[in-house]
Coordinates of C-alpha atoms and ligand atoms in Angstrom, one line a residue:
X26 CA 13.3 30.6 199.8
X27 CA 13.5 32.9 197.1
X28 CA 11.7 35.9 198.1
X29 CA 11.5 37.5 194.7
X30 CA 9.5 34.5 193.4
X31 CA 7.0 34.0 196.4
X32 CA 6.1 37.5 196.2
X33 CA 5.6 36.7 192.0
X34 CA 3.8 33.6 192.9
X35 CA 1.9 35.9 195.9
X36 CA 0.9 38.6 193.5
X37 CA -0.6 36.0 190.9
X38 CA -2.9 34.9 193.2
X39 CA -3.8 37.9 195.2
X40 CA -3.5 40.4 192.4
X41 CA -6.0 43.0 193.7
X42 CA -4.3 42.9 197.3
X43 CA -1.6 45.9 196.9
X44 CA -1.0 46.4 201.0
X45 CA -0.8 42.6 202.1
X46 CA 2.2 42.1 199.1
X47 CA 3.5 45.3 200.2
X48 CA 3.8 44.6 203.6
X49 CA 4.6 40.9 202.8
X50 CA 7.4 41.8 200.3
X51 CA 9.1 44.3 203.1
X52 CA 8.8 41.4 205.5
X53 CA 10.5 38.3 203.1
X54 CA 12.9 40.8 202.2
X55 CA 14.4 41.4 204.7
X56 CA 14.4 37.7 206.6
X57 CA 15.5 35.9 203.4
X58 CA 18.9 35.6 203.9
X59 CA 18.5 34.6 207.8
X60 CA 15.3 32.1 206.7
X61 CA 17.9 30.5 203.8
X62 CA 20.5 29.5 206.8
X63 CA 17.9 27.1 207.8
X64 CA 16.6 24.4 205.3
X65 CA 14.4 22.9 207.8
X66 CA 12.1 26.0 206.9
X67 CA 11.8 25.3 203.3
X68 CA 11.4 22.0 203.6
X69 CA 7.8 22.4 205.2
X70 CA 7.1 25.1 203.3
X71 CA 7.5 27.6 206.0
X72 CA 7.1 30.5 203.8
X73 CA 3.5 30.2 202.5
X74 CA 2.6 28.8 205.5
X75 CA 3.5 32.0 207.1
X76 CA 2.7 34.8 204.9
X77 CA -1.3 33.1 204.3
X78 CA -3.6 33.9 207.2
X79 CA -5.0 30.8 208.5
X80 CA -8.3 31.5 207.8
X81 CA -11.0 34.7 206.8
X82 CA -14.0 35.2 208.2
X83 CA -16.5 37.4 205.4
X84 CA -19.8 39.1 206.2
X85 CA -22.8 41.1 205.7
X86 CA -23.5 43.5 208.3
X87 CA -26.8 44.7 208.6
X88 CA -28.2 47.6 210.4
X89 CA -30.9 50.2 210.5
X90 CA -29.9 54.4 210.5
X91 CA -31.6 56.7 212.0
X92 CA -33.7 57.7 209.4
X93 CA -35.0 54.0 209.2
X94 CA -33.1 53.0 206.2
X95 CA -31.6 49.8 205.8
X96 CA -27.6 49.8 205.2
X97 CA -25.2 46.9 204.1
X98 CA -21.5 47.0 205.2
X99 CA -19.0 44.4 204.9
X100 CA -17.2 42.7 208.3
X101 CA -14.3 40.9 208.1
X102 CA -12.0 39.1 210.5
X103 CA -8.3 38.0 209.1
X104 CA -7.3 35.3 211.7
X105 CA -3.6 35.1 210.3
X106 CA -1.2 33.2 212.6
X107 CA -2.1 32.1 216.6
X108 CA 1.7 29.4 216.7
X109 CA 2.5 31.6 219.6
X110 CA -1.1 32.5 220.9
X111 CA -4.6 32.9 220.6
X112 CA -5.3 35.9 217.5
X113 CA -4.9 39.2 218.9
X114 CA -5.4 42.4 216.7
X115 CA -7.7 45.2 216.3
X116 CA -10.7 45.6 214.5
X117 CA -11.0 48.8 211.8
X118 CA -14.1 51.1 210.7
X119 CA -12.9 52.8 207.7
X120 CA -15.1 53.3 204.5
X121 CA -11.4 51.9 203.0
X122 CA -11.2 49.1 204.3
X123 CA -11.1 46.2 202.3
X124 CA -9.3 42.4 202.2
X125 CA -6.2 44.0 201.2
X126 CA -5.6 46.1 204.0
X127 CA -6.9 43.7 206.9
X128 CA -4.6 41.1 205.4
X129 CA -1.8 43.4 205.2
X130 CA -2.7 44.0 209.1
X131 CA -3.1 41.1 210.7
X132 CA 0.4 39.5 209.0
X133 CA 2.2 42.4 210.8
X134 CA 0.5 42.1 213.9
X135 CA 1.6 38.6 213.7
X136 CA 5.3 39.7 213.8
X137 CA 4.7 42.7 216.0
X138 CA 2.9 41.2 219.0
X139 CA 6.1 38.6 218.9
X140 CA 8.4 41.8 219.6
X141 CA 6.2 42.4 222.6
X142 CA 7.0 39.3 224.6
X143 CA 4.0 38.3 224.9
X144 CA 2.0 35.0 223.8
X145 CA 0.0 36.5 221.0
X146 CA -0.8 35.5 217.6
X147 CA -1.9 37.9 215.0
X148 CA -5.4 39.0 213.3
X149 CA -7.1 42.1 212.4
X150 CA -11.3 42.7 211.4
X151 CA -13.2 45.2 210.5
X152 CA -15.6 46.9 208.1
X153 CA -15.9 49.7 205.6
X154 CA -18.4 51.1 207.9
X155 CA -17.5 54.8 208.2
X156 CA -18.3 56.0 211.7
X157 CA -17.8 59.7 210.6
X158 CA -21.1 61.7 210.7
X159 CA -23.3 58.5 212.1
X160 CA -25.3 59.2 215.8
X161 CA -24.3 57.3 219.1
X162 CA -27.4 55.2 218.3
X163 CA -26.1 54.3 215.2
X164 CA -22.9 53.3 216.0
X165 CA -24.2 51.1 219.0
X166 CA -26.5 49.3 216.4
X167 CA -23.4 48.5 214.0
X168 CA -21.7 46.9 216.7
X169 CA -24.4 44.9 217.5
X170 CA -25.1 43.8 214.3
X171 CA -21.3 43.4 213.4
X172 CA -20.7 40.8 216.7
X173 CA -24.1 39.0 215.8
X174 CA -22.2 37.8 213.0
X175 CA -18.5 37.7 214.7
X176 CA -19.2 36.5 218.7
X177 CA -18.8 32.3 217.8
X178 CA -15.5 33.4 216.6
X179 CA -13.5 35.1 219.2
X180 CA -13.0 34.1 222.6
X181 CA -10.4 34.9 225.3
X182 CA -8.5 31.9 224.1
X183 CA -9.2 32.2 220.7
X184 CA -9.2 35.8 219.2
X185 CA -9.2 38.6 221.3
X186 CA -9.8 41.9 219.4
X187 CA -9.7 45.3 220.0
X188 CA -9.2 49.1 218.7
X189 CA -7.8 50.7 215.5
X190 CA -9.4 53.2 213.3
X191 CA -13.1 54.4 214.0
X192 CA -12.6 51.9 217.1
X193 CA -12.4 53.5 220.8
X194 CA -13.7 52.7 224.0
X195 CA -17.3 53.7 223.0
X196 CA -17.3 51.0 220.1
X197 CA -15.2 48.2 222.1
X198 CA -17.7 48.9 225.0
X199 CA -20.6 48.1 222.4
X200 CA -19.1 45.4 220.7
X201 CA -18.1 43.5 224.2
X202 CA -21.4 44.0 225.4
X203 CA -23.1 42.4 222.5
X204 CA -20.5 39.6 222.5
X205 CA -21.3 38.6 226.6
X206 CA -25.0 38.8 225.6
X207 CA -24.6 36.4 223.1
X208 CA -22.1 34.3 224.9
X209 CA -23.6 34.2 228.1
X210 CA -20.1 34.9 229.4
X211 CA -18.0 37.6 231.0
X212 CA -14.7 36.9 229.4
X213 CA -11.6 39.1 228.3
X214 CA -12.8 38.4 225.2
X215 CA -12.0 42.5 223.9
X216 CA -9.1 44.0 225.2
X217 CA -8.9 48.2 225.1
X218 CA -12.7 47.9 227.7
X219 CA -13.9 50.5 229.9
X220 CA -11.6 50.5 232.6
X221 CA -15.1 49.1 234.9
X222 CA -15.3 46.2 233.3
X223 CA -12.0 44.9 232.7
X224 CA -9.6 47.7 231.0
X225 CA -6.2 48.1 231.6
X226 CA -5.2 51.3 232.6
X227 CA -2.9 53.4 230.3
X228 CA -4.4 51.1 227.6
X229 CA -5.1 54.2 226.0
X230 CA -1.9 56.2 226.4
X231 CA -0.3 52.8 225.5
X232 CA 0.7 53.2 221.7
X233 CA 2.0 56.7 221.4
X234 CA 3.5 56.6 225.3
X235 CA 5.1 53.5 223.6
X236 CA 5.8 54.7 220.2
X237 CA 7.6 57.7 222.7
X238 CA 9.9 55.4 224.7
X239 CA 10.9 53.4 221.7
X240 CA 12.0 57.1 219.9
X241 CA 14.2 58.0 223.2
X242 CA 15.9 54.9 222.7
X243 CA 16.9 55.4 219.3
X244 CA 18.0 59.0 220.2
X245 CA 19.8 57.7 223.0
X246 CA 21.6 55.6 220.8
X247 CA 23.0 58.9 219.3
X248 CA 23.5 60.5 222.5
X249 CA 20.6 62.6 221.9
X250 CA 17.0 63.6 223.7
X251 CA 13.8 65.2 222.5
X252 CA 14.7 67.8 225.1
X253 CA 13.5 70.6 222.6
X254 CA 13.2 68.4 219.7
X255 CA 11.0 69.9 216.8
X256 CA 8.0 67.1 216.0
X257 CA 5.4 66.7 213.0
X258 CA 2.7 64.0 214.0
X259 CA -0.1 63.4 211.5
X260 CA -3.7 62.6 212.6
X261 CA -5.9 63.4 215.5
X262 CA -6.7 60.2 216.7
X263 CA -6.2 57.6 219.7
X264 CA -2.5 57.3 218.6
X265 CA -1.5 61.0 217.5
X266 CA -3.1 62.4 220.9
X267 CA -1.3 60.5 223.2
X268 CA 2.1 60.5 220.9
X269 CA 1.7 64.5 221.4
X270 CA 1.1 64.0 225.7
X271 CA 4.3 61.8 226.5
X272 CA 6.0 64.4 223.9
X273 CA 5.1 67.4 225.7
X274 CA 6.1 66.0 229.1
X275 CA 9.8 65.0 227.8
X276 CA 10.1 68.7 226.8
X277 CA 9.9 68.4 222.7
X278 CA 7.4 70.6 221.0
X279 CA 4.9 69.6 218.5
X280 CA 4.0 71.4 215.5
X281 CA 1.7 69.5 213.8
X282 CA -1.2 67.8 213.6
X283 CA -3.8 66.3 211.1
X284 CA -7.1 64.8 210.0
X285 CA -8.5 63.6 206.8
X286 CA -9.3 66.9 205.5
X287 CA -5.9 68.5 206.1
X288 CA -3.3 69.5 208.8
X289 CA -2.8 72.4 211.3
X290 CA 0.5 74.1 211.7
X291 CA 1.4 75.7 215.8
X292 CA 4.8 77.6 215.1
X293 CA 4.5 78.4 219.1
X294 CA 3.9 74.3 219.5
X295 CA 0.6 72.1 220.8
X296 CA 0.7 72.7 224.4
X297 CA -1.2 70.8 227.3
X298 CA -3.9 73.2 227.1
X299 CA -4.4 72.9 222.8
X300 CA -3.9 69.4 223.2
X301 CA -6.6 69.3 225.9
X302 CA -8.7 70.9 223.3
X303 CA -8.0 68.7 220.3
X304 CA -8.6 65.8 222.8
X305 CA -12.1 67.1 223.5
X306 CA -12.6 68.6 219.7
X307 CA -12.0 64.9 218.7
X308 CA -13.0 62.6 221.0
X309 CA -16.6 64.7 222.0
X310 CA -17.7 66.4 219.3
X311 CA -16.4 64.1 216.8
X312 CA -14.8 67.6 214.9
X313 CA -12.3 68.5 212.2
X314 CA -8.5 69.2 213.0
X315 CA -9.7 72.8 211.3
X316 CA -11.1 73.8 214.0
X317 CA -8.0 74.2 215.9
X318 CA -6.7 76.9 213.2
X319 CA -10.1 79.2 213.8
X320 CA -9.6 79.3 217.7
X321 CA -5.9 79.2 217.6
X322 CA -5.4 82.0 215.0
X323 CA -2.7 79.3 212.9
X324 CA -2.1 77.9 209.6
X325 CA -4.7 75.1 208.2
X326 CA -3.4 73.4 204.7
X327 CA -6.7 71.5 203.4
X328 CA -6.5 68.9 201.8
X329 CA -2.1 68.4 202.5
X330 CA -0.4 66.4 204.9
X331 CA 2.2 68.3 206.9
X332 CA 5.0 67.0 205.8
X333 CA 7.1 69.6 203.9
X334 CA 7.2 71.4 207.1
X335 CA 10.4 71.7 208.8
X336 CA 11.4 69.5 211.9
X337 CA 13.8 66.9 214.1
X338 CA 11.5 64.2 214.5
X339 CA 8.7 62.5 212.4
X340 CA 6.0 61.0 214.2
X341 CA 3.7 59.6 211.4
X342 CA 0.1 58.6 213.3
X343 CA -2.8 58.3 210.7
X344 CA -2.8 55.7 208.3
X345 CA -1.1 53.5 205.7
X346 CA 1.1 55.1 203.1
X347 CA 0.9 58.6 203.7
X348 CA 4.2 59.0 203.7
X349 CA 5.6 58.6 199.7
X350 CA 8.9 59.0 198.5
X351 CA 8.7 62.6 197.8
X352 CA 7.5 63.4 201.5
X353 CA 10.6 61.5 202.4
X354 CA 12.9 63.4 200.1
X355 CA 11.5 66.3 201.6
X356 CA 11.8 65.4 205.4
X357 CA 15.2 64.5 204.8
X358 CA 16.0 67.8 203.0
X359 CA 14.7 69.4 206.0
X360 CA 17.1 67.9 208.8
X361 CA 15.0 65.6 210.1
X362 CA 17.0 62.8 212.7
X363 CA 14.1 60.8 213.3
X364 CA 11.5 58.8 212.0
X365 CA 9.4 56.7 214.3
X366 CA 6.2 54.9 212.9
X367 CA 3.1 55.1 215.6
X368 CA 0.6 54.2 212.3
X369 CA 0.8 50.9 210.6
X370 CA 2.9 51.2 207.8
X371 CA 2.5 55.2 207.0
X372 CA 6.0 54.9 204.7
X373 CA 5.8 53.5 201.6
X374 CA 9.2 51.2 200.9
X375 CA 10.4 53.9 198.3
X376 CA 10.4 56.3 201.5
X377 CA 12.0 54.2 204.1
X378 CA 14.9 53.8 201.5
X379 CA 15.2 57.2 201.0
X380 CA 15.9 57.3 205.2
X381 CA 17.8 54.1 205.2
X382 CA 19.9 55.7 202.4
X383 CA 20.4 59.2 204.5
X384 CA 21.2 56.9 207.5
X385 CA 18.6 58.7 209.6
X386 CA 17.0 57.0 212.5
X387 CA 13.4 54.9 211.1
X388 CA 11.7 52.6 212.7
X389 CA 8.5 50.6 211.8
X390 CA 5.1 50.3 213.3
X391 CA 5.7 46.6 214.0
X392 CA 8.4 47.8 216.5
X393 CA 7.8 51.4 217.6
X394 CA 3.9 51.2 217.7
X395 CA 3.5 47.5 220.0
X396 CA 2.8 49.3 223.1
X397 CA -1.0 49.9 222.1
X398 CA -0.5 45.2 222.0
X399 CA 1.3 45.3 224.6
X400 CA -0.6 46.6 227.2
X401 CA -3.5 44.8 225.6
X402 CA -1.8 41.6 226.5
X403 CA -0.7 43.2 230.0
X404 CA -5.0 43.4 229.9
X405 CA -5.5 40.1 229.3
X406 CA -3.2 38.4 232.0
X407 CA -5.1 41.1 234.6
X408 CA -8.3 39.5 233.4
X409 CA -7.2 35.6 233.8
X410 CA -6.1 36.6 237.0
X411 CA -9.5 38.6 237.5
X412 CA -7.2 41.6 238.9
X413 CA -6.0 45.1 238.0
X414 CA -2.9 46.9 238.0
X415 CA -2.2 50.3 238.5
X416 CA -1.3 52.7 236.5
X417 CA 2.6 53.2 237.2
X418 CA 2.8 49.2 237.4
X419 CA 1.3 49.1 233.8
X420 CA 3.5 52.2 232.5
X421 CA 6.8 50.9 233.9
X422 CA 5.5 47.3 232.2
X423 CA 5.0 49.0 228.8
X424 CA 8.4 50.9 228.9
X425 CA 10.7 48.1 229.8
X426 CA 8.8 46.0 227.1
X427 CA 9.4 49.1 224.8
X428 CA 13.2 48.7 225.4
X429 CA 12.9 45.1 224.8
X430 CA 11.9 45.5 221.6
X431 CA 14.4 48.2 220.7
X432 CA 17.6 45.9 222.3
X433 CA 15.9 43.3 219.9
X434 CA 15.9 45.2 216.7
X435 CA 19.6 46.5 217.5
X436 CA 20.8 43.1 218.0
X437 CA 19.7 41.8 214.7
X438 CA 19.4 44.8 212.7
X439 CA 22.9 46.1 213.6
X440 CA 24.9 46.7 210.3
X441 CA 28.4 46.5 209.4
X442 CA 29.0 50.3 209.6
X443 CA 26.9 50.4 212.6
X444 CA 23.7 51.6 211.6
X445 CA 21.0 50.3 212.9
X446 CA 18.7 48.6 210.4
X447 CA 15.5 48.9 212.4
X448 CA 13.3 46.8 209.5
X449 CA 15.7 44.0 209.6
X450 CA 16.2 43.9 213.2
X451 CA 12.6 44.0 213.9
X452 CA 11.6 41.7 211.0
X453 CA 14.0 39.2 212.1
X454 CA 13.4 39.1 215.5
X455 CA 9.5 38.8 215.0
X456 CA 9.6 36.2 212.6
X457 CA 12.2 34.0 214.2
X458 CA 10.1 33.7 217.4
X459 CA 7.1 32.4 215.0
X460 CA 9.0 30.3 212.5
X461 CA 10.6 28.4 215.9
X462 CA 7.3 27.9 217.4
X463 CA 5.5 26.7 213.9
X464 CA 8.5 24.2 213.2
X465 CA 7.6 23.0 216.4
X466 CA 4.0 22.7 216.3
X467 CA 4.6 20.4 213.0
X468 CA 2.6 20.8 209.3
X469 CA -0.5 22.3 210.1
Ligands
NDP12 P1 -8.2 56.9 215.2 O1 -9.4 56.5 214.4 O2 -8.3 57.2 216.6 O3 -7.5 58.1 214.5 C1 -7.1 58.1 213.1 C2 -6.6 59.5 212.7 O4 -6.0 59.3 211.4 C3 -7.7 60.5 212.6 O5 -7.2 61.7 212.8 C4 -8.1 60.3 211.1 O6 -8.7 61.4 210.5 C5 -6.8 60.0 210.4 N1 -7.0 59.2 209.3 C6 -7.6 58.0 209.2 N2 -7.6 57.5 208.0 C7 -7.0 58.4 207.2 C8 -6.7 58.5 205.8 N3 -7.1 57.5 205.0 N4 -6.1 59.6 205.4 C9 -5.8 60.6 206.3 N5 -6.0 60.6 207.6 C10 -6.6 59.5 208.0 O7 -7.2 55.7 214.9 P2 -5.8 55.4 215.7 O8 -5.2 56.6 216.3 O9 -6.2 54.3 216.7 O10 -4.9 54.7 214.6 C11 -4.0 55.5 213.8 C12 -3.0 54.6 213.2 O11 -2.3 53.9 214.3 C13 -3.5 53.4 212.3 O12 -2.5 53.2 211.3 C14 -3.6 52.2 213.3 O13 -3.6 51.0 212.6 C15 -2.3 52.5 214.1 N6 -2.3 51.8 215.4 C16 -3.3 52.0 216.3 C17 -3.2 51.4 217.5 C18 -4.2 51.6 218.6 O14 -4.0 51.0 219.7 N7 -5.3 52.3 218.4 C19 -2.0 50.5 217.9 C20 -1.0 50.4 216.9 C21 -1.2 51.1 215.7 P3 -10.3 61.6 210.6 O15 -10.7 62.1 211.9 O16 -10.6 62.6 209.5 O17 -10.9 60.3 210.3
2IT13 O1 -2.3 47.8 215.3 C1 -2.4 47.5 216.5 O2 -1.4 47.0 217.1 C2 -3.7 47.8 217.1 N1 -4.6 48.4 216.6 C3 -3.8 47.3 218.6 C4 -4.2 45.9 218.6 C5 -4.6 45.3 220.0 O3 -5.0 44.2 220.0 O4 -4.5 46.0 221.0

């Protein structure tokens, strides 16, 4: 394989897809030289067969507001790989969305739920639906209206979704109950449910409690702890509230935090209390990060993202690419030790060389952020075996599946000097697991 031409033969054909050759480029990259030791790969064409999903599902979705107005939105579900189980990803409502970026998702889902240790393949759907400003009503009548279109092709054996952006419990709850009335079944068919009808505890905590543990055992790896670690997280979300909880309870202190519109800036740090707030601001009255700076008395940069602040550790929770070269020049000016990825490729590959360059701790999504998949696999085994774990059985599952993942990017991702290449160990190790299993399963 020749990863320079596959991405030029990639490109020609999906020339208006920027994020799936991004992420696909990072990916061949950095397996080329392990995927050239074995010829059996090229031989069936391993390559393409990997980096195209194995099939797209494309979709009106319509629905009626409040007002009585008709509205079209686009649905879309990226089934991309399933050698080493059935699809498994979440499902996005972002007026961005588009092909590109659920293609670019569900090929690094593929290679991040194989880091979990888990038997799932990799997918991601969703629709350029924006949820911002729409009533409860609302919502609940897109979700119906996008799983009339969706329910024939998920299943607990086939595709199991689940959250991402603009998707919480509320919309999962909506979308599962549309899915068992038109299935006529009670299955794990979503994963990331109400915790009475199926949900894993700490499913929610579960990305940025992950993203957390991974982070300790990089800084551990430098005989360091976040112990009174300065942290800037970006966005208010699912990921960024609960990356901010498991920071504040291992004693670092959180400056940061962010929504679409701009970022807030706590010199005296996001306590339990503020947090509380934010989680309530955010997850209640649907508000803006602003907010925070009127009751608080702090700085509010509209329309920025925080990262020309100065801090220790990086905690990028928002979205794709919103961290560019020049934000990395900058964090890297300012001391930083750590990066650790709890979005879905927030660094653009101009900024993770400018880390890898500084030799600073970085790790990816794929790696740091596979709690959130984790524990939705941990969900799905309690539903096949119609049971549910508590809470510290599911926590102490997520952090030893955490350290997995972080012994595996070490082992392959360990350089020369000693520095630990976190892309190449984590790419690596998540594609090897696939490209075994697919070899296997013969030319499909
Ligand atoms: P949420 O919808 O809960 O929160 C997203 C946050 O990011 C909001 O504060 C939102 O601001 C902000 N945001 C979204 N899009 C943009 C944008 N284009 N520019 C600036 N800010 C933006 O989503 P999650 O917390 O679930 O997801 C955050 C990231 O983590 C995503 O990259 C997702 O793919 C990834 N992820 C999520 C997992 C999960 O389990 N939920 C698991 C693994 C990764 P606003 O409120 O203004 O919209
Ligand atoms: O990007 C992700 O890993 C998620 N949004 C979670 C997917 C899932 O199936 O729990």
């Amino acid at each position: 394989m020749n990863a320079t031409k596959v991405l030029e033969d990639l490109n020609r054909r999906f020339p208006n897809e920027p994020e799936y050759i991004q992420a696909v480029s990072v990916v061949l990259n950095s397996i080329e030289e392990e995927y050239n030791k074995h010829p059996e790969f090229d031989k069936s064409n391993l390559v393409e067969r990997l980096c195209i999903p194995d099939r797209i599902y494309t979709f009106r979705v319509t629905w009626v507001d409040d007002k009585g107005n008709v509205q079209t939105n686009m649905g879309y579900r990226v089934q991309h790989n399933n050698a080493i189980g059935p699809y498994k990803g979440g499902v996005r409502f972002h007026a961005s969305v588009n092909l590109s970026i659920l293609k670019f998702l569900a090929f690094e889902q593929t290679f991040k739920n194989s880091l979990t240790t888990l038997p799932m393949g990799g997918a991601k759907g969703g629709s350029d639906f924006s949820p911002r400003g729409k009533s409860n009503n609302e919502i609940m009548r897109f979700c119906q209206a996008f799983m009339t279109e969706l329910w024939n092709h998920v299943g607990p054996d086939e595709d199991v979704p689940a959250g991402d952006i603009g998707v919480g419990g509320r919309e999962v709850g909506y979308m599962f109950g549309m899915y068992k009335k038109l299935s006529h079944q009670f299955s794990g068919t979503f994963t990331g449910k109400g915790r009475e009808f199926g949900g894993s505890l700490v499913r929610p905590e579960a990305t940025g409690y992950g993203n957390i543990y991974f982070l300790t055992e990089m800084l551990k790896t430098k005989g360091l702890d976040l112990n009174g670690k300065t942290c800037l997280v970006s966005g208010a979300g699912n990921v960024a509230q609960y990356t901010v909880e498991k920071v504040i309870q291992l004693g670092g202190k959180v400056l940061t935090m962010s929504d679409s519109d701009g970022y807030i800036y706590d010199p005296d740090g996001i306590d339990r209390e503020k947090l509380d707030y934010i989680m309530e601001l955010k997850n209640l009255y649907r508000g803006r990060i602003s907010e925070y700076a009127e009751k608080y008395g702090v700085k509010y940069v509209a329309g920025a993202k925080p990262w020309s602040e100065k801090a220790d550790i990086i905690l990028p929770s928002a979205t794709q690419n919103e961290i560019n070269e020049e934000a990395a020049k900058a964090i890297v000016a300012n001391g930083a030790i750590a990066v650790s990825e709890g979005a879905n490729m927030p660094c653009t590959p101009q900024a993770i060389k400018v880390f890898q360059d500084a030799k600073i701790l970085y790790s990816p999504g794929k790696a740091s952020n596979a709690g959130g998949v984790s524990v939705s696999g941990l969900e799905m085994t309690q539903n096949a075996e119609h049971l549910s774990w508590t809470a510290g059985e599911v926590d102490n599952r997520l952090h030893s599946i955490m350290k997995s993942i972080h012994e595996a990017c070490v082992k392959y991702g360990t350089e020369p000097d000693g520095y630990v290449n976190y892309v190449k160990g984590a790419n690596i190790a998540g594609f090897m697991k696939v490209a075994k299993a697919m070899m296997a399963q013969g030319i499909i």
